[in-house]
Amino acid sequence: MALQPRGSWHMPPGMKPPREPMFNLPTPVLVLAGIMIAIQAAQSYFLSLDQREFLLLTFAFLPARFGAAAELFSFPGGVLGDIWTFVTYAFLHGGWGHVLMNVVWMMIFATVIVRRIGTFNFALFFIITAAAGALVHLIIHFGSQSPLVGVSAVLSGAMAASARFAFSSGMGFAGLQGLNRYPCQSLSALRRNRQAMGFIGIWLVLNLVFGVFAILGGGASIAWEAHLGGFIAGLLVFPYLDPYSRTPRKPKPPRQDPPKKRPDHLKVIK
């Protein structure tokens, strides 16, 4: 006997349809994008030349802070500035093209990471990859007076982190859609995964090309060293922040209380 449809549900009169969010992105990504765009707008339209210079000296990463120039010039923030600029440089950018391109990449790859590891762990991931990018840049450009700005090191780390789990199911880039619950691949398994190694190889080649063009051009407009530092940090650190890759803890053995002593008056006298 064929089943007859019993009718369809209709929205009651006067009931408003649910509102869809304008941006289907995690809140941390939207907040970061808003902060970066607001800082760039302030630099472009509101701050004077001296104020922009002070902003860079205070929050951009300057290898000169750690060279001979530090003995001749007092940088804003002092020792604390030497520490916080390892991260704060990621919020500054060199122009509208720079910040908008990074925001678009952040919406793609940072969104995947936030949805997988949560806001707090992503904050740790952001700090670690930004600091790693600045550290590699410092090692190669020690004492340089050129400031390092941009969130590219963090984005490179996010791309490396996504390679640890996106290709584990054989789905390729489709594994970045939705919430991928596959655990991270080990480094040995990653080396045997052709899709993952192809993805990493393409990133390395592009970064190498950008670096060669920057060197031949006589400038350091593209901080390929920071990209590399963030990429390596994201590749290595991500499994420790990923809740789907943590090994379950072994249950603790039951606690055994020491045997109770019998009171002296209950002891049998032989």
PDB file of C-alpha atoms in Angstrom:
ATOM      1  CA  MET A   1       0.000   0.000   0.000  1.00  0.00           C
ATOM      2  CA  ALA A   2       1.421   3.311  -1.052  1.00  0.00           C
ATOM      3  CA  LEU A   3       1.882   5.884   1.654  1.00  0.00           C
ATOM      4  CA  GLN A   4      -0.033   9.082   1.133  1.00  0.00           C
ATOM      5  CA  PRO A   5       1.609  12.385   2.053  1.00  0.00           C
ATOM      6  CA  ARG A   6       0.005  13.946   5.101  1.00  0.00           C
ATOM      7  CA  GLY A   7       0.696  17.528   4.001  1.00  0.00           C
ATOM      8  CA  SER A   8       3.603  19.905   4.388  1.00  0.00           C
ATOM      9  CA  TRP A   9       4.547  22.365   7.104  1.00  0.00           C
ATOM     10  CA  HIS A  10       3.918  26.017   6.425  1.00  0.00           C
ATOM     11  CA  MET A  11       5.268  28.959   8.375  1.00  0.00           C
ATOM     12  CA  PRO A  12       2.469  30.467  10.500  1.00  0.00           C
ATOM     13  CA  PRO A  13       1.245  33.907   9.379  1.00  0.00           C
ATOM     14  CA  GLY A  14       3.187  36.733  10.970  1.00  0.00           C
ATOM     15  CA  MET A  15       6.181  34.547  11.855  1.00  0.00           C
ATOM     16  CA  LYS A  16       9.459  36.014  10.595  1.00  0.00           C
ATOM     17  CA  PRO A  17      11.907  33.680   8.853  1.00  0.00           C
ATOM     18  CA  PRO A  18      15.177  33.063  10.701  1.00  0.00           C
ATOM     19  CA  ARG A  19      17.960  35.453   9.845  1.00  0.00           C
ATOM     20  CA  GLU A  20      21.033  34.080   8.185  1.00  0.00           C
ATOM     21  CA  PRO A  21      24.370  35.508   9.370  1.00  0.00           C
ATOM     22  CA  MET A  22      26.028  37.927   6.959  1.00  0.00           C
ATOM     23  CA  PHE A  23      29.368  36.141   7.346  1.00  0.00           C
ATOM     24  CA  ASN A  24      29.376  32.424   8.095  1.00  0.00           C
ATOM     25  CA  LEU A  25      32.748  32.671   9.825  1.00  0.00           C
ATOM     26  CA  PRO A  26      33.935  31.974  13.373  1.00  0.00           C
ATOM     27  CA  THR A  27      33.873  34.981  15.675  1.00  0.00           C
ATOM     28  CA  PRO A  28      37.671  34.951  16.290  1.00  0.00           C
ATOM     29  CA  VAL A  29      38.320  35.231  12.553  1.00  0.00           C
ATOM     30  CA  LEU A  30      35.880  38.121  12.197  1.00  0.00           C
ATOM     31  CA  VAL A  31      37.408  39.896  15.212  1.00  0.00           C
ATOM     32  CA  LEU A  32      40.953  39.484  13.881  1.00  0.00           C
ATOM     33  CA  ALA A  33      39.930  40.700  10.435  1.00  0.00           C
ATOM     34  CA  GLY A  34      38.149  43.707  11.966  1.00  0.00           C
ATOM     35  CA  ILE A  35      41.165  44.652  14.074  1.00  0.00           C
ATOM     36  CA  MET A  36      43.576  44.403  11.140  1.00  0.00           C
ATOM     37  CA  ILE A  37      41.346  46.418   8.824  1.00  0.00           C
ATOM     38  CA  ALA A  38      40.754  49.049  11.536  1.00  0.00           C
ATOM     39  CA  ILE A  39      44.512  49.415  12.136  1.00  0.00           C
ATOM     40  CA  GLN A  40      45.153  49.783   8.413  1.00  0.00           C
ATOM     41  CA  ALA A  41      42.370  52.375   8.138  1.00  0.00           C
ATOM     42  CA  ALA A  42      43.887  54.335  11.023  1.00  0.00           C
ATOM     43  CA  GLN A  43      47.291  54.295   9.344  1.00  0.00           C
ATOM     44  CA  SER A  44      45.882  55.344   5.986  1.00  0.00           C
ATOM     45  CA  TYR A  45      43.398  58.025   6.989  1.00  0.00           C
ATOM     46  CA  PHE A  46      43.846  59.231  10.565  1.00  0.00           C
ATOM     47  CA  LEU A  47      47.424  58.956  11.813  1.00  0.00           C
ATOM     48  CA  SER A  48      50.104  61.471  10.968  1.00  0.00           C
ATOM     49  CA  LEU A  49      53.495  60.453   9.617  1.00  0.00           C
ATOM     50  CA  ASP A  50      55.065  60.676  13.074  1.00  0.00           C
ATOM     51  CA  GLN A  51      52.243  58.633  14.606  1.00  0.00           C
ATOM     52  CA  ARG A  52      52.595  55.933  11.943  1.00  0.00           C
ATOM     53  CA  GLU A  53      56.317  55.797  12.627  1.00  0.00           C
ATOM     54  CA  PHE A  54      55.671  55.470  16.358  1.00  0.00           C
ATOM     55  CA  LEU A  55      53.158  52.684  15.683  1.00  0.00           C
ATOM     56  CA  LEU A  56      55.727  50.738  13.685  1.00  0.00           C
ATOM     57  CA  LEU A  57      58.482  51.273  16.240  1.00  0.00           C
ATOM     58  CA  THR A  58      56.168  50.094  19.019  1.00  0.00           C
ATOM     59  CA  PHE A  59      54.394  47.099  17.499  1.00  0.00           C
ATOM     60  CA  ALA A  60      56.196  45.995  14.299  1.00  0.00           C
ATOM     61  CA  PHE A  61      58.946  43.415  14.624  1.00  0.00           C
ATOM     62  CA  LEU A  62      62.306  45.133  14.230  1.00  0.00           C
ATOM     63  CA  PRO A  63      65.466  42.992  14.213  1.00  0.00           C
ATOM     64  CA  ALA A  64      67.312  46.225  15.031  1.00  0.00           C
ATOM     65  CA  ARG A  65      65.911  45.946  18.570  1.00  0.00           C
ATOM     66  CA  PHE A  66      68.370  43.125  19.171  1.00  0.00           C
ATOM     67  CA  GLY A  67      71.405  44.540  17.341  1.00  0.00           C
ATOM     68  CA  ALA A  68      73.857  47.359  17.851  1.00  0.00           C
ATOM     69  CA  ALA A  69      71.138  49.950  17.249  1.00  0.00           C
ATOM     70  CA  ALA A  70      69.524  48.998  20.562  1.00  0.00           C
ATOM     71  CA  GLU A  71      72.544  50.494  22.361  1.00  0.00           C
ATOM     72  CA  LEU A  72      72.167  53.816  20.561  1.00  0.00           C
ATOM     73  CA  PHE A  73      68.379  54.140  20.368  1.00  0.00           C
ATOM     74  CA  SER A  74      65.695  53.559  22.970  1.00  0.00           C
ATOM     75  CA  PHE A  75      62.853  51.673  21.300  1.00  0.00           C
ATOM     76  CA  PRO A  76      59.292  52.172  22.615  1.00  0.00           C
ATOM     77  CA  GLY A  77      58.224  49.511  25.084  1.00  0.00           C
ATOM     78  CA  GLY A  78      61.735  48.615  26.186  1.00  0.00           C
ATOM     79  CA  VAL A  79      62.240  44.973  27.133  1.00  0.00           C
ATOM     80  CA  LEU A  80      58.503  44.253  27.082  1.00  0.00           C
ATOM     81  CA  GLY A  81      58.368  45.670  23.569  1.00  0.00           C
ATOM     82  CA  ASP A  82      61.121  43.265  22.578  1.00  0.00           C
ATOM     83  CA  ILE A  83      58.779  40.473  23.684  1.00  0.00           C
ATOM     84  CA  TRP A  84      55.357  41.593  22.480  1.00  0.00           C
ATOM     85  CA  THR A  85      56.563  42.560  18.991  1.00  0.00           C
ATOM     86  CA  PHE A  86      57.130  38.839  18.320  1.00  0.00           C
ATOM     87  CA  VAL A  87      53.323  38.684  18.028  1.00  0.00           C
ATOM     88  CA  THR A  88      51.933  42.199  17.545  1.00  0.00           C
ATOM     89  CA  TYR A  89      53.601  42.642  14.163  1.00  0.00           C
ATOM     90  CA  ALA A  90      51.022  40.221  12.770  1.00  0.00           C
ATOM     91  CA  PHE A  91      48.266  42.828  13.229  1.00  0.00           C
ATOM     92  CA  LEU A  92      50.049  45.451  11.101  1.00  0.00           C
ATOM     93  CA  HIS A  93      50.283  45.444   7.313  1.00  0.00           C
ATOM     94  CA  GLY A  94      52.073  47.313   4.579  1.00  0.00           C
ATOM     95  CA  GLY A  95      49.003  48.557   2.724  1.00  0.00           C
ATOM     96  CA  TRP A  96      45.445  47.795   1.736  1.00  0.00           C
ATOM     97  CA  GLY A  97      46.423  45.152  -0.796  1.00  0.00           C
ATOM     98  CA  HIS A  98      48.505  43.369   1.820  1.00  0.00           C
ATOM     99  CA  VAL A  99      45.838  43.356   4.526  1.00  0.00           C
ATOM    100  CA  LEU A 100      42.935  42.412   2.226  1.00  0.00           C
ATOM    101  CA  MET A 101      44.840  39.509   0.690  1.00  0.00           C
ATOM    102  CA  ASN A 102      45.746  38.203   4.138  1.00  0.00           C
ATOM    103  CA  VAL A 103      42.182  38.600   5.391  1.00  0.00           C
ATOM    104  CA  VAL A 104      40.896  36.503   2.483  1.00  0.00           C
ATOM    105  CA  TRP A 105      43.447  33.737   3.192  1.00  0.00           C
ATOM    106  CA  MET A 106      42.629  33.971   6.891  1.00  0.00           C
ATOM    107  CA  MET A 107      38.936  33.433   6.150  1.00  0.00           C
ATOM    108  CA  ILE A 108      39.853  30.237   4.318  1.00  0.00           C
ATOM    109  CA  PHE A 109      42.518  28.547   6.415  1.00  0.00           C
ATOM    110  CA  ALA A 110      42.181  30.140   9.857  1.00  0.00           C
ATOM    111  CA  THR A 111      38.461  29.326   9.781  1.00  0.00           C
ATOM    112  CA  VAL A 112      39.257  25.626   9.363  1.00  0.00           C
ATOM    113  CA  ILE A 113      41.691  25.677  12.279  1.00  0.00           C
ATOM    114  CA  VAL A 114      39.392  27.638  14.631  1.00  0.00           C
ATOM    115  CA  ARG A 115      36.468  25.295  14.011  1.00  0.00           C
ATOM    116  CA  ARG A 116      38.650  22.308  14.767  1.00  0.00           C
ATOM    117  CA  ILE A 117      40.610  23.389  17.855  1.00  0.00           C
ATOM    118  CA  GLY A 118      38.479  26.181  19.369  1.00  0.00           C
ATOM    119  CA  THR A 119      39.159  29.797  20.287  1.00  0.00           C
ATOM    120  CA  PHE A 120      41.613  29.318  23.153  1.00  0.00           C
ATOM    121  CA  ASN A 121      43.809  26.807  21.351  1.00  0.00           C
ATOM    122  CA  PHE A 122      43.733  28.954  18.226  1.00  0.00           C
ATOM    123  CA  ALA A 123      44.992  31.905  20.289  1.00  0.00           C
ATOM    124  CA  LEU A 124      47.931  29.742  21.393  1.00  0.00           C
ATOM    125  CA  PHE A 125      48.446  28.629  17.789  1.00  0.00           C
ATOM    126  CA  PHE A 126      48.420  32.265  16.637  1.00  0.00           C
ATOM    127  CA  ILE A 127      51.041  33.275  19.212  1.00  0.00           C
ATOM    128  CA  ILE A 128      53.332  30.300  18.537  1.00  0.00           C
ATOM    129  CA  THR A 129      53.329  30.565  14.746  1.00  0.00           C
ATOM    130  CA  ALA A 130      53.711  34.357  14.769  1.00  0.00           C
ATOM    131  CA  ALA A 131      56.631  34.127  17.198  1.00  0.00           C
ATOM    132  CA  ALA A 132      58.260  31.346  15.158  1.00  0.00           C
ATOM    133  CA  GLY A 133      58.021  33.428  11.998  1.00  0.00           C
ATOM    134  CA  ALA A 134      59.582  36.416  13.730  1.00  0.00           C
ATOM    135  CA  LEU A 135      62.355  34.243  15.191  1.00  0.00           C
ATOM    136  CA  VAL A 136      63.397  32.822  11.806  1.00  0.00           C
ATOM    137  CA  HIS A 137      63.259  36.326  10.332  1.00  0.00           C
ATOM    138  CA  LEU A 138      65.468  37.574  13.175  1.00  0.00           C
ATOM    139  CA  ILE A 139      68.043  34.829  12.646  1.00  0.00           C
ATOM    140  CA  ILE A 140      68.403  35.625   8.941  1.00  0.00           C
ATOM    141  CA  HIS A 141      68.092  39.426   9.222  1.00  0.00           C
ATOM    142  CA  PHE A 142      69.713  40.053  12.588  1.00  0.00           C
ATOM    143  CA  GLY A 143      70.126  43.763  13.231  1.00  0.00           C
ATOM    144  CA  SER A 144      68.117  44.827  10.171  1.00  0.00           C
ATOM    145  CA  GLN A 145      66.225  48.105  10.427  1.00  0.00           C
ATOM    146  CA  SER A 146      63.434  46.956   8.089  1.00  0.00           C
ATOM    147  CA  PRO A 147      60.224  46.216  10.018  1.00  0.00           C
ATOM    148  CA  LEU A 148      58.399  42.912   9.672  1.00  0.00           C
ATOM    149  CA  VAL A 149      54.596  43.197   9.445  1.00  0.00           C
ATOM    150  CA  GLY A 150      51.727  40.957   8.392  1.00  0.00           C
ATOM    151  CA  VAL A 151      49.911  37.826   9.544  1.00  0.00           C
ATOM    152  CA  SER A 152      51.377  35.644   6.789  1.00  0.00           C
ATOM    153  CA  ALA A 153      53.451  33.550   9.219  1.00  0.00           C
ATOM    154  CA  VAL A 154      50.277  32.521  11.065  1.00  0.00           C
ATOM    155  CA  LEU A 155      48.496  31.766   7.800  1.00  0.00           C
ATOM    156  CA  SER A 156      51.431  29.651   6.652  1.00  0.00           C
ATOM    157  CA  GLY A 157      51.185  27.760   9.933  1.00  0.00           C
ATOM    158  CA  ALA A 158      47.458  27.261   9.390  1.00  0.00           C
ATOM    159  CA  MET A 159      48.081  25.855   5.912  1.00  0.00           C
ATOM    160  CA  ALA A 160      50.669  23.438   7.317  1.00  0.00           C
ATOM    161  CA  ALA A 161      48.315  22.422  10.125  1.00  0.00           C
ATOM    162  CA  SER A 162      45.481  21.732   7.693  1.00  0.00           C
ATOM    163  CA  ALA A 163      47.771  19.421   5.737  1.00  0.00           C
ATOM    164  CA  ARG A 164      48.112  17.236   8.853  1.00  0.00           C
ATOM    165  CA  PHE A 165      44.419  16.208   8.763  1.00  0.00           C
ATOM    166  CA  ALA A 166      42.734  17.350   5.521  1.00  0.00           C
ATOM    167  CA  PHE A 167      44.287  14.589   3.393  1.00  0.00           C
ATOM    168  CA  SER A 168      44.063  11.771   5.924  1.00  0.00           C
ATOM    169  CA  SER A 169      40.695  10.615   4.586  1.00  0.00           C
ATOM    170  CA  GLY A 170      41.712  10.810   0.925  1.00  0.00           C
ATOM    171  CA  MET A 171      39.225  13.623   0.318  1.00  0.00           C
ATOM    172  CA  GLY A 172      41.838  16.265  -0.540  1.00  0.00           C
ATOM    173  CA  PHE A 173      40.736  19.857  -0.190  1.00  0.00           C
ATOM    174  CA  ALA A 174      37.161  18.651   0.340  1.00  0.00           C
ATOM    175  CA  GLY A 175      38.419  17.574   3.762  1.00  0.00           C
ATOM    176  CA  LEU A 176      38.650  21.243   4.711  1.00  0.00           C
ATOM    177  CA  GLN A 177      34.905  21.699   4.380  1.00  0.00           C
ATOM    178  CA  GLY A 178      32.788  21.382   7.483  1.00  0.00           C
ATOM    179  CA  LEU A 179      34.265  19.877  10.640  1.00  0.00           C
ATOM    180  CA  ASN A 180      36.871  17.256   9.833  1.00  0.00           C
ATOM    181  CA  ARG A 181      37.208  14.878  12.792  1.00  0.00           C
ATOM    182  CA  TYR A 182      39.983  12.707  11.399  1.00  0.00           C
ATOM    183  CA  PRO A 183      43.048  12.730  13.677  1.00  0.00           C
ATOM    184  CA  CYS A 184      46.277  14.283  12.491  1.00  0.00           C
ATOM    185  CA  GLN A 185      48.628  12.113  10.526  1.00  0.00           C
ATOM    186  CA  SER A 186      52.035  11.409  11.956  1.00  0.00           C
ATOM    187  CA  LEU A 187      54.994  12.939  10.143  1.00  0.00           C
ATOM    188  CA  SER A 188      55.934   9.519   8.752  1.00  0.00           C
ATOM    189  CA  ALA A 189      52.389   8.963   7.456  1.00  0.00           C
ATOM    190  CA  LEU A 190      52.388  12.504   6.071  1.00  0.00           C
ATOM    191  CA  ARG A 191      55.506  11.723   4.024  1.00  0.00           C
ATOM    192  CA  ARG A 192      53.705   8.742   2.477  1.00  0.00           C
ATOM    193  CA  ASN A 193      50.595  10.774   1.608  1.00  0.00           C
ATOM    194  CA  ARG A 194      50.993  12.004  -1.964  1.00  0.00           C
ATOM    195  CA  GLN A 195      48.255  14.607  -1.727  1.00  0.00           C
ATOM    196  CA  ALA A 196      49.664  16.115   1.454  1.00  0.00           C
ATOM    197  CA  MET A 197      53.237  16.137   0.157  1.00  0.00           C
ATOM    198  CA  GLY A 198      52.064  17.683  -3.106  1.00  0.00           C
ATOM    199  CA  PHE A 199      50.298  20.430  -1.160  1.00  0.00           C
ATOM    200  CA  ILE A 200      53.387  21.071   0.994  1.00  0.00           C
ATOM    201  CA  GLY A 201      55.671  20.938  -2.045  1.00  0.00           C
ATOM    202  CA  ILE A 202      53.609  23.527  -3.927  1.00  0.00           C
ATOM    203  CA  TRP A 203      53.713  25.823  -0.897  1.00  0.00           C
ATOM    204  CA  LEU A 204      57.492  25.457  -0.568  1.00  0.00           C
ATOM    205  CA  VAL A 205      58.079  26.121  -4.267  1.00  0.00           C
ATOM    206  CA  LEU A 206      55.879  29.224  -4.254  1.00  0.00           C
ATOM    207  CA  ASN A 207      57.581  30.506  -1.131  1.00  0.00           C
ATOM    208  CA  LEU A 208      60.985  29.894  -2.728  1.00  0.00           C
ATOM    209  CA  VAL A 209      59.945  31.755  -5.869  1.00  0.00           C
ATOM    210  CA  PHE A 210      58.699  34.704  -3.809  1.00  0.00           C
ATOM    211  CA  GLY A 211      61.952  34.727  -1.863  1.00  0.00           C
ATOM    212  CA  VAL A 212      64.102  34.678  -5.023  1.00  0.00           C
ATOM    213  CA  PHE A 213      62.121  37.527  -6.558  1.00  0.00           C
ATOM    214  CA  ALA A 214      62.461  39.528  -3.339  1.00  0.00           C
ATOM    215  CA  ILE A 215      66.238  38.997  -3.296  1.00  0.00           C
ATOM    216  CA  LEU A 216      66.678  39.793  -6.997  1.00  0.00           C
ATOM    217  CA  GLY A 217      64.499  42.848  -6.572  1.00  0.00           C
ATOM    218  CA  GLY A 218      66.877  44.157  -3.945  1.00  0.00           C
ATOM    219  CA  GLY A 219      64.238  44.317  -1.238  1.00  0.00           C
ATOM    220  CA  ALA A 220      62.483  42.288   1.416  1.00  0.00           C
ATOM    221  CA  SER A 221      58.907  43.091   0.503  1.00  0.00           C
ATOM    222  CA  ILE A 222      57.931  39.432   0.960  1.00  0.00           C
ATOM    223  CA  ALA A 223      59.038  37.955   4.286  1.00  0.00           C
ATOM    224  CA  TRP A 224      59.562  34.397   3.046  1.00  0.00           C
ATOM    225  CA  GLU A 225      61.641  33.615   6.149  1.00  0.00           C
ATOM    226  CA  ALA A 226      58.704  34.401   8.438  1.00  0.00           C
ATOM    227  CA  HIS A 227      56.446  32.293   6.216  1.00  0.00           C
ATOM    228  CA  LEU A 228      58.828  29.375   6.569  1.00  0.00           C
ATOM    229  CA  GLY A 229      59.092  29.739  10.349  1.00  0.00           C
ATOM    230  CA  GLY A 230      55.322  29.861  10.773  1.00  0.00           C
ATOM    231  CA  PHE A 231      54.846  26.903   8.434  1.00  0.00           C
ATOM    232  CA  ILE A 232      57.272  24.678  10.334  1.00  0.00           C
ATOM    233  CA  ALA A 233      55.797  25.696  13.693  1.00  0.00           C
ATOM    234  CA  GLY A 234      52.245  25.005  12.531  1.00  0.00           C
ATOM    235  CA  LEU A 235      53.258  21.621  11.126  1.00  0.00           C
ATOM    236  CA  LEU A 236      54.906  20.513  14.377  1.00  0.00           C
ATOM    237  CA  VAL A 237      52.777  22.155  17.070  1.00  0.00           C
ATOM    238  CA  PHE A 238      49.258  21.617  15.748  1.00  0.00           C
ATOM    239  CA  PRO A 239      48.753  18.001  16.949  1.00  0.00           C
ATOM    240  CA  TYR A 240      49.383  19.109  20.535  1.00  0.00           C
ATOM    241  CA  LEU A 241      46.534  21.643  20.280  1.00  0.00           C
ATOM    242  CA  ASP A 242      44.170  19.408  18.329  1.00  0.00           C
ATOM    243  CA  PRO A 243      41.522  17.685  20.499  1.00  0.00           C
ATOM    244  CA  TYR A 244      40.954  15.017  17.820  1.00  0.00           C
ATOM    245  CA  SER A 245      44.598  13.935  17.862  1.00  0.00           C
ATOM    246  CA  ARG A 246      45.219  13.549  21.571  1.00  0.00           C
ATOM    247  CA  THR A 247      45.714  10.024  22.785  1.00  0.00           C
ATOM    248  CA  PRO A 248      43.200   9.046  25.468  1.00  0.00           C
ATOM    249  CA  ARG A 249      44.581   9.141  28.953  1.00  0.00           C
ATOM    250  CA  LYS A 250      45.062   5.867  30.723  1.00  0.00           C
ATOM    251  CA  PRO A 251      42.749   5.474  33.707  1.00  0.00           C
ATOM    252  CA  LYS A 252      44.464   5.853  37.025  1.00  0.00           C
ATOM    253  CA  PRO A 253      44.768   2.650  39.056  1.00  0.00           C
ATOM    254  CA  PRO A 254      42.314   2.463  41.936  1.00  0.00           C
ATOM    255  CA  ARG A 255      43.629   3.854  45.140  1.00  0.00           C
ATOM    256  CA  GLN A 256      44.424   1.219  47.711  1.00  0.00           C
ATOM    257  CA  ASP A 257      44.173   2.260  51.311  1.00  0.00           C
ATOM    258  CA  PRO A 258      46.807   0.859  53.677  1.00  0.00           C
ATOM    259  CA  PRO A 259      45.576  -1.979  55.887  1.00  0.00           C
ATOM    260  CA  LYS A 260      44.058  -0.776  59.100  1.00  0.00           C
ATOM    261  CA  LYS A 261      45.820  -1.622  62.295  1.00  0.00           C
ATOM    262  CA  ARG A 262      43.850  -3.477  64.921  1.00  0.00           C
ATOM    263  CA  PRO A 263      43.619  -1.754  68.274  1.00  0.00           C
ATOM    264  CA  ASP A 264      45.915  -3.184  70.915  1.00  0.00           C
ATOM    265  CA  HIS A 265      43.044  -4.246  73.152  1.00  0.00           C
ATOM    266  CA  LEU A 266      41.689  -6.505  70.385  1.00  0.00           C
ATOM    267  CA  LYS A 267      44.918  -8.392  69.876  1.00  0.00           C
ATOM    268  CA  VAL A 268      44.840 -12.009  70.964  1.00  0.00           C
ATOM    269  CA  ILE A 269      47.294 -12.737  73.746  1.00  0.00           C
ATOM    270  CA  LYS A 270      48.961 -16.091  73.364  1.00  0.00           C
TER     271      LYS A 270
END
